[in-house]
PDB file of C-alpha atoms in Angstrom:
ATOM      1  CA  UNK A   1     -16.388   1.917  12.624  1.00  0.00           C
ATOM      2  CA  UNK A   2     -14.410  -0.483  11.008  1.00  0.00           C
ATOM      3  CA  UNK A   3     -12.572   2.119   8.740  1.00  0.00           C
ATOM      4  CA  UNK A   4     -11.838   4.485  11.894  1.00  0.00           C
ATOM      5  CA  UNK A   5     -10.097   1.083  13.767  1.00  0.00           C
ATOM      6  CA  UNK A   6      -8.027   0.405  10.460  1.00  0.00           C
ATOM      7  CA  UNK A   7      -7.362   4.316   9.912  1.00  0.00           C
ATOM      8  CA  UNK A   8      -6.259   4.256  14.020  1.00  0.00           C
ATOM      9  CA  UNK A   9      -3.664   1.253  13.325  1.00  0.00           C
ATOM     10  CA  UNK A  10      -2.138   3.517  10.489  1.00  0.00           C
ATOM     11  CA  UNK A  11      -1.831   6.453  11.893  1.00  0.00           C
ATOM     12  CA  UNK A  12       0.241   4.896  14.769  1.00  0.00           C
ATOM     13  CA  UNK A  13       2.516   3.347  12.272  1.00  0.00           C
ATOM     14  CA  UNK A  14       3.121   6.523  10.399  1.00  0.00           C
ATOM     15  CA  UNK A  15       3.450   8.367  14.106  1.00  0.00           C
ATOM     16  CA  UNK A  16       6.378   5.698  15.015  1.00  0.00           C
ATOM     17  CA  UNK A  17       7.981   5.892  11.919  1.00  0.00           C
ATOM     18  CA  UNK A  18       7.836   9.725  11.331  1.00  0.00           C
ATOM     19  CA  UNK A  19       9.020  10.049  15.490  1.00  0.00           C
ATOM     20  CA  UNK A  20      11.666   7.501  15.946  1.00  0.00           C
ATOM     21  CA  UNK A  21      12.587   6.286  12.325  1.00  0.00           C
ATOM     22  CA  UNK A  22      12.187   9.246  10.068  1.00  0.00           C
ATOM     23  CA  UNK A  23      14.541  11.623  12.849  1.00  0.00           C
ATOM     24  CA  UNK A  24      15.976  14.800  11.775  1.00  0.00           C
ATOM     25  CA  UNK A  25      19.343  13.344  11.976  1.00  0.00           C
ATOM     26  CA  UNK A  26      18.474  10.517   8.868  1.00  0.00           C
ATOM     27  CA  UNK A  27      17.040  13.379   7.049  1.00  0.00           C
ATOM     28  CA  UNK A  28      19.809  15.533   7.684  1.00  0.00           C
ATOM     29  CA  UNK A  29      22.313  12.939   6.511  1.00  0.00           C
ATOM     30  CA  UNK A  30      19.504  11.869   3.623  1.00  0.00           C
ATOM     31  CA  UNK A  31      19.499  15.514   2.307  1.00  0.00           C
ATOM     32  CA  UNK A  32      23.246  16.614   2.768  1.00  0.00           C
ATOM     33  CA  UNK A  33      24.323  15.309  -0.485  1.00  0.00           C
ATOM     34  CA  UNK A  34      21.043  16.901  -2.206  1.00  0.00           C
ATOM     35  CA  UNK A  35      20.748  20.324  -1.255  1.00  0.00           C
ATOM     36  CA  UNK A  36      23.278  22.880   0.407  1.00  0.00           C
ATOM     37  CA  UNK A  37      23.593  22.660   4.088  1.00  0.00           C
ATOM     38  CA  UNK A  38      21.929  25.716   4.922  1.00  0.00           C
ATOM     39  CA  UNK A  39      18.799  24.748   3.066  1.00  0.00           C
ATOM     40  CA  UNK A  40      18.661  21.467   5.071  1.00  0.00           C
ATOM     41  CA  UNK A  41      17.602  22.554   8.261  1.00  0.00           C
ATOM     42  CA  UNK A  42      14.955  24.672   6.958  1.00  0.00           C
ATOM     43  CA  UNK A  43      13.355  21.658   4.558  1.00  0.00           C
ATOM     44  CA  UNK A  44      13.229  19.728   7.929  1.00  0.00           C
ATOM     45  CA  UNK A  45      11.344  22.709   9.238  1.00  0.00           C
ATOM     46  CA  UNK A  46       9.208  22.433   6.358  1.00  0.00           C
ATOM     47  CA  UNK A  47       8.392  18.671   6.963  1.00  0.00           C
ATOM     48  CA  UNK A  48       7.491  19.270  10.464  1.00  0.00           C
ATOM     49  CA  UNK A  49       5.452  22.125   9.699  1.00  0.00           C
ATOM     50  CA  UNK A  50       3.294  20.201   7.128  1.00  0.00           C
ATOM     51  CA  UNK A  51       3.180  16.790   8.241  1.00  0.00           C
ATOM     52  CA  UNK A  52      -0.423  16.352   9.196  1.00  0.00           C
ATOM     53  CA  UNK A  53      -1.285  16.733   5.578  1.00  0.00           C
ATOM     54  CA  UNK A  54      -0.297  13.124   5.497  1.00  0.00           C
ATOM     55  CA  UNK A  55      -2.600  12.067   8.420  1.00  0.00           C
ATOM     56  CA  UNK A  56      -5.377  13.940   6.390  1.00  0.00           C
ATOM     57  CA  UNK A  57      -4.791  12.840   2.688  1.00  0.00           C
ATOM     58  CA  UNK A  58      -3.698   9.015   3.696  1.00  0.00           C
ATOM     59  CA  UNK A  59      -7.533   8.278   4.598  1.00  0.00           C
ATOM     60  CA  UNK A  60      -9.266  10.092   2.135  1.00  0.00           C
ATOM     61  CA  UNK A  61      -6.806   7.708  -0.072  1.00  0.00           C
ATOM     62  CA  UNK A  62      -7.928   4.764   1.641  1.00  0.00           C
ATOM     63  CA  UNK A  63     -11.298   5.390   1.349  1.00  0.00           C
ATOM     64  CA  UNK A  64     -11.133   5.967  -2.566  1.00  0.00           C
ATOM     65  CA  UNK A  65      -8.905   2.388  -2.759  1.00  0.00           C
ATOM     66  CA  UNK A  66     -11.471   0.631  -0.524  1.00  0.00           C
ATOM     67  CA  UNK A  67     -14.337   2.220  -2.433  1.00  0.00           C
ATOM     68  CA  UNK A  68     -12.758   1.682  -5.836  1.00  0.00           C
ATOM     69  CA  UNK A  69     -11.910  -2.695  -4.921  1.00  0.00           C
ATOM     70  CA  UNK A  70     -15.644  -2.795  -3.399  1.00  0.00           C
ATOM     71  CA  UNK A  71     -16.926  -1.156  -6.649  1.00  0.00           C
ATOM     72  CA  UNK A  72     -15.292  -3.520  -9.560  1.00  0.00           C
ATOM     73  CA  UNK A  73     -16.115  -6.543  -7.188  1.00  0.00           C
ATOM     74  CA  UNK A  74     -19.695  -5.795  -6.754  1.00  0.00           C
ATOM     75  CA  UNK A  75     -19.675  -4.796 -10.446  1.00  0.00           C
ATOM     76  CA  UNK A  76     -18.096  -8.270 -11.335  1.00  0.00           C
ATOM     77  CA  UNK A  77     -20.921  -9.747  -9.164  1.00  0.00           C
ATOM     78  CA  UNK A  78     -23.619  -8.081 -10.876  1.00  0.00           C
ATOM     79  CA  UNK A  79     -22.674  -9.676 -14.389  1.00  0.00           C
ATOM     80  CA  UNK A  80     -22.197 -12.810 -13.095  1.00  0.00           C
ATOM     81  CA  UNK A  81     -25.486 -13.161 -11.047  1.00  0.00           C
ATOM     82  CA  UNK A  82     -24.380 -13.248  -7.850  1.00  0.00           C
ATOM     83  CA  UNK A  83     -27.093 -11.672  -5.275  1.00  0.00           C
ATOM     84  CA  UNK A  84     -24.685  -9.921  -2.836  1.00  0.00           C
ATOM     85  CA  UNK A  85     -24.627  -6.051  -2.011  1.00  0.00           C
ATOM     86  CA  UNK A  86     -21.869  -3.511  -1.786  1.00  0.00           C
ATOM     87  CA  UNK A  87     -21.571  -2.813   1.752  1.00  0.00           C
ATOM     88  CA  UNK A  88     -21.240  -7.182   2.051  1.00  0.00           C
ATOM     89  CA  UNK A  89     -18.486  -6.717   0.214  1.00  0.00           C
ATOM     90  CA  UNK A  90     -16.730  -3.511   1.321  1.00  0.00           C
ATOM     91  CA  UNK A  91     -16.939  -5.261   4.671  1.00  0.00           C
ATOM     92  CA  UNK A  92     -14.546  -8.314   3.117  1.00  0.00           C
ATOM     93  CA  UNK A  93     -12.416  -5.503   1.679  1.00  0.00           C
ATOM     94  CA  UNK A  94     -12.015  -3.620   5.061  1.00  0.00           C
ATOM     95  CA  UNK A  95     -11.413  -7.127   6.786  1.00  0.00           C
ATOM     96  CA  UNK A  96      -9.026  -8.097   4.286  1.00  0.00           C
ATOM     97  CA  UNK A  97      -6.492  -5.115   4.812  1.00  0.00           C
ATOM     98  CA  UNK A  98      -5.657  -6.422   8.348  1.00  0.00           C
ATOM     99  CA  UNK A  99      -3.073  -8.027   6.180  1.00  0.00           C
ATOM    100  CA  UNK A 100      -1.280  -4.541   5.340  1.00  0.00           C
ATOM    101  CA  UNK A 101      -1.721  -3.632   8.380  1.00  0.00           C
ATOM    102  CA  UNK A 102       0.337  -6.427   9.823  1.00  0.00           C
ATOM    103  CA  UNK A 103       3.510  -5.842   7.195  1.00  0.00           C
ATOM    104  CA  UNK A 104       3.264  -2.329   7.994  1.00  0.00           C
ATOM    105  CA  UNK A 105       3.676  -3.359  11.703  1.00  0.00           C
ATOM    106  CA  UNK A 106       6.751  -5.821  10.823  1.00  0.00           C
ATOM    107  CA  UNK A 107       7.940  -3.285   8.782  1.00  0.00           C
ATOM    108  CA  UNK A 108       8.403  -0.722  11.261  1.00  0.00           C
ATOM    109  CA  UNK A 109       9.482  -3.016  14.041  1.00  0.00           C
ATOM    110  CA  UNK A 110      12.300  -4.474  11.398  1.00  0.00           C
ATOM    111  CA  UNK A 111      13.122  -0.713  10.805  1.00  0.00           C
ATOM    112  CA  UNK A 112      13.196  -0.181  14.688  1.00  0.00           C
ATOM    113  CA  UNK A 113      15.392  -2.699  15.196  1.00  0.00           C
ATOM    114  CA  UNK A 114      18.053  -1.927  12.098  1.00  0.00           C
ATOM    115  CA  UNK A 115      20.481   0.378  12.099  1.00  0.00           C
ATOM    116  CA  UNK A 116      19.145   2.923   9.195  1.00  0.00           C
ATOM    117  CA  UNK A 117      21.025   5.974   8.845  1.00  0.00           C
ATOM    118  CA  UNK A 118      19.056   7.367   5.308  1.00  0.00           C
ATOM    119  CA  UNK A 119      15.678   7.343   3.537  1.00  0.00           C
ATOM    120  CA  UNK A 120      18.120   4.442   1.069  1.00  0.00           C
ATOM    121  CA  UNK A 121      18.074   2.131   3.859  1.00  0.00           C
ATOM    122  CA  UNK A 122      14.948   2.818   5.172  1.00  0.00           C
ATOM    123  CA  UNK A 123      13.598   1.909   1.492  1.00  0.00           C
ATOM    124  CA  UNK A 124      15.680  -1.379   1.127  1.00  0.00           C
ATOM    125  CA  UNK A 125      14.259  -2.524   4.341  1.00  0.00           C
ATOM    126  CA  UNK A 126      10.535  -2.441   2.969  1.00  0.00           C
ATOM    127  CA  UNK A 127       9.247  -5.791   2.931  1.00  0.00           C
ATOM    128  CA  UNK A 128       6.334  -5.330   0.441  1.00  0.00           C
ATOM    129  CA  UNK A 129       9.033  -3.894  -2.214  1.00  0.00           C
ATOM    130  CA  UNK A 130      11.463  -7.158  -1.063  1.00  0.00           C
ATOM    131  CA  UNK A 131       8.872  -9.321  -1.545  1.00  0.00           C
ATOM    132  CA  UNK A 132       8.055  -8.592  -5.265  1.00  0.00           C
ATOM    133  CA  UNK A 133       8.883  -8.901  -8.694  1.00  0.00           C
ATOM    134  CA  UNK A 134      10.435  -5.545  -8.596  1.00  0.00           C
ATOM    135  CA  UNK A 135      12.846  -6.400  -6.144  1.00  0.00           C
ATOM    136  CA  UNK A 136      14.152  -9.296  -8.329  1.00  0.00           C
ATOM    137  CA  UNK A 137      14.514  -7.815 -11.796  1.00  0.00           C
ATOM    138  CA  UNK A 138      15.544  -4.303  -9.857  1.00  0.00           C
ATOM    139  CA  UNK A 139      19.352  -4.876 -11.468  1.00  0.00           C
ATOM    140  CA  UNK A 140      18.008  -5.995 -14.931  1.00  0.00           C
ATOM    141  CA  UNK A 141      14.500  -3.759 -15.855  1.00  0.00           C
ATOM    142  CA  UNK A 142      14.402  -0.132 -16.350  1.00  0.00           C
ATOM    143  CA  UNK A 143      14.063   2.158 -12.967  1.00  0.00           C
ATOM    144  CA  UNK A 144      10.104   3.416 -13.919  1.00  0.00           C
ATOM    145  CA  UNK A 145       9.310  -0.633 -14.270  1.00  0.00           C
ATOM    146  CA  UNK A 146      10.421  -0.745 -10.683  1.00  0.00           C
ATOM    147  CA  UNK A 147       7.685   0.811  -8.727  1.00  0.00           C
ATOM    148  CA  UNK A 148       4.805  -0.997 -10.618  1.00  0.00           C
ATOM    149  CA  UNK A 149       6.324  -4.476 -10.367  1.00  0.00           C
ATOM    150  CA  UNK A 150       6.721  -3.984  -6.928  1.00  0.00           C
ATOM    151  CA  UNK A 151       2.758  -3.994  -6.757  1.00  0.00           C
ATOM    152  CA  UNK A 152       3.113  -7.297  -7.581  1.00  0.00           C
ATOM    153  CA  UNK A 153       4.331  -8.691  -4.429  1.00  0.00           C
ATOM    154  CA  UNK A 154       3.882 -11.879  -2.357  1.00  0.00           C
ATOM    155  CA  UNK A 155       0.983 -10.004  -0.094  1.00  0.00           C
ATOM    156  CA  UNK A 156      -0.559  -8.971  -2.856  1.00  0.00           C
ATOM    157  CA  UNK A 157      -1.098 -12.613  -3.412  1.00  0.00           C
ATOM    158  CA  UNK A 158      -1.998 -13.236  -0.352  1.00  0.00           C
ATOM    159  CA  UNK A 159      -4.634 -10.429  -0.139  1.00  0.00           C
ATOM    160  CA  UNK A 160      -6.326 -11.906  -3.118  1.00  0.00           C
ATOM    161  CA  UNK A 161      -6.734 -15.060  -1.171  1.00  0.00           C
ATOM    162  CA  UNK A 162      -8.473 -13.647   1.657  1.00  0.00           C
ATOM    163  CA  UNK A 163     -10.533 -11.665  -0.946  1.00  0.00           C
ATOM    164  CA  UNK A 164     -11.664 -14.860  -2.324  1.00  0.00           C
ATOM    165  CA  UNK A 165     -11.893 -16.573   0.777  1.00  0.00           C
ATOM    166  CA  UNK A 166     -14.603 -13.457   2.449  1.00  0.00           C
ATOM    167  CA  UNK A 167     -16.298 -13.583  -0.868  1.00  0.00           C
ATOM    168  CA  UNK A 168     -16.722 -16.856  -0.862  1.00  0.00           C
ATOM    169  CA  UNK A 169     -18.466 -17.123   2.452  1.00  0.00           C
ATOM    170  CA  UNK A 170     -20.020 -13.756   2.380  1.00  0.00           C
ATOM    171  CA  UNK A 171     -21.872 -14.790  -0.917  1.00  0.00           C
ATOM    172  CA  UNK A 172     -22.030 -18.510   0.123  1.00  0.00           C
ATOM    173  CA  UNK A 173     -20.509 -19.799  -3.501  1.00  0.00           C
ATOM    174  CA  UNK A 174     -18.591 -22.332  -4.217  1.00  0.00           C
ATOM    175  CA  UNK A 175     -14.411 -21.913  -4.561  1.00  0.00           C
ATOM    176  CA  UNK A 176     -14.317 -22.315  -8.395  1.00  0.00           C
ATOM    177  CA  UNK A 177     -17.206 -19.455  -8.629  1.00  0.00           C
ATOM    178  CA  UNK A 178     -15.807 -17.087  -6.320  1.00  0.00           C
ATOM    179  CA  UNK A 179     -12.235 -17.780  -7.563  1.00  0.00           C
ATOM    180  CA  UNK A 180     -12.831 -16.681 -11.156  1.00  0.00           C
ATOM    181  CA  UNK A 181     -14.993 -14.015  -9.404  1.00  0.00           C
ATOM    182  CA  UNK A 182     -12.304 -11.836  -7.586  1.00  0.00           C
ATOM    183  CA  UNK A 183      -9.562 -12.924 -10.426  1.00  0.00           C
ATOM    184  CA  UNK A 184     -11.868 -10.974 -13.025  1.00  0.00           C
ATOM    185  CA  UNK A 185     -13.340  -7.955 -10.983  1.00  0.00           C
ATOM    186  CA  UNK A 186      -9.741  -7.397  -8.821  1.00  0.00           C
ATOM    187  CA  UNK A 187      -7.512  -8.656 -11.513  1.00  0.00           C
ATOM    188  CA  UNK A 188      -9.058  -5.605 -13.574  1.00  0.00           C
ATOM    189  CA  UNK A 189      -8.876  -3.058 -10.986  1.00  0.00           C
ATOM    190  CA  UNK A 190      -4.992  -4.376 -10.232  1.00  0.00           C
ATOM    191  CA  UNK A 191      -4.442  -4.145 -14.072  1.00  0.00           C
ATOM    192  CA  UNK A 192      -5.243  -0.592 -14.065  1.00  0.00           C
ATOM    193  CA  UNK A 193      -3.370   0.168 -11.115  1.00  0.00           C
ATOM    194  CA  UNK A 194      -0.252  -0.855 -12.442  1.00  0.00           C
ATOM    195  CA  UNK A 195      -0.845   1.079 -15.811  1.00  0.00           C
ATOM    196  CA  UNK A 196      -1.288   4.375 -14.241  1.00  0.00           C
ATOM    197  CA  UNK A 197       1.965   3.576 -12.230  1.00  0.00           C
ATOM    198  CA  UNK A 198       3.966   2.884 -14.633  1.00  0.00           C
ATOM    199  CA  UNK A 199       2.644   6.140 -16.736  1.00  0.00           C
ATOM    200  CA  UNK A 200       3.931   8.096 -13.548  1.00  0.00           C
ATOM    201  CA  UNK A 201       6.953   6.361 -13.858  1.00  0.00           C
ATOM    202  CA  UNK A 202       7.733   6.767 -17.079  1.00  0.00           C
ATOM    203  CA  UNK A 203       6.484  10.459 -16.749  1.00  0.00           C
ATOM    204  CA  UNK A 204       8.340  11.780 -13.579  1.00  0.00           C
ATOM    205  CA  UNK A 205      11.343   9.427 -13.923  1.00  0.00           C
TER     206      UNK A 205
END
């Protein structure tokens, strides 16, 4: 149930943004210096065409990332002893992305209220890439070291927190336990994150 509420809160956001953000008129003006005018009109036909692939694919991706965090925490547990279960902690994990939830909220009301006229803007508004270590060596790093820095952002930090924090009571341990906990079962699965980004990004760049 749980999954369907947070799956519900996304789905609006990606309706709003895809309705009264992502208009045919940015995408027009996004695409007119890409691809000749008469193609333009027909890639927005395109888009329209196959947009609920998104609303499909974005859960199934949710559920692997959700299944994927539970799975190296619980794993982490098991070597260190701790006597909690899986579905304990997929609960924390499910709890726990209220958080993106929230910034994608702020994001799209700080979109709403901006004047954006092309996908650049609406990707210079995003506060999870402004927020990170991307965003401040953006002018200095190479461009395929962009996109995985900017996993390391300030609610990424705070995400681990309220990992540690559900942890913590779910398994009843104390802070130094559960701390080192999440830093070595997350950390890892956030380590290998960022490696396969940055091999798309050095790949596709």
């Amino acid at each position: 149930m749980l999954f369907f509420v947070i799956i519900s809160f996304y789905w609006l956001i990606m309706f709003i943004n895809s309705t009264f953000i992502l208009t045919d008129d940015l995408m027009y003006n996004s695409l007119l210096s890409v691809i000749p005018d008469g193609y333009i009109e027909k890639a927005i036909s395109l888009q329209h065409k196959w947009a609920w692939v998104g609303y499909v694919i974005f859960p199934i991706g949710l559920f692997i990332k959700f299944i994927f965090i539970s799975a190296f925490i619980t794993t982490g547990a098991i070597f260190c002893g701790y006597d909690i279960g899986f579905k304990k902690i997929l609960k924390v994990v499910l709890l726990s992305e209220s958080l993106f939830i929230l910034v994608g909220i702020g994001n799209t009301l700080m979109l709403l209220l901006s004047n954006v006229n092309s996908i650049t803007d609406v990707q210079s508004l995003n506060l999870t890439s402004i927020c990170s270590i991307g965003f401040l060596i953006k002018d200095s790093a190479p461009s395929w070291l962009i996109a995985p820095m900017n996993t390391l952002n300030l609610f990424e930090l705070i995400y681990f927190m309220l990992l540690v924090v559900g942890i913590r009571i779910t398994a009843e341990e104390k802070a130094s336990k559960s701390n080192l906990w999440v830093i070595t079962s997350y950390g890892s699965y956030l380590f290998i994150w960022i490696i396969v980004l940055t091999y798309l990004s050095v790949t596709y760049a």
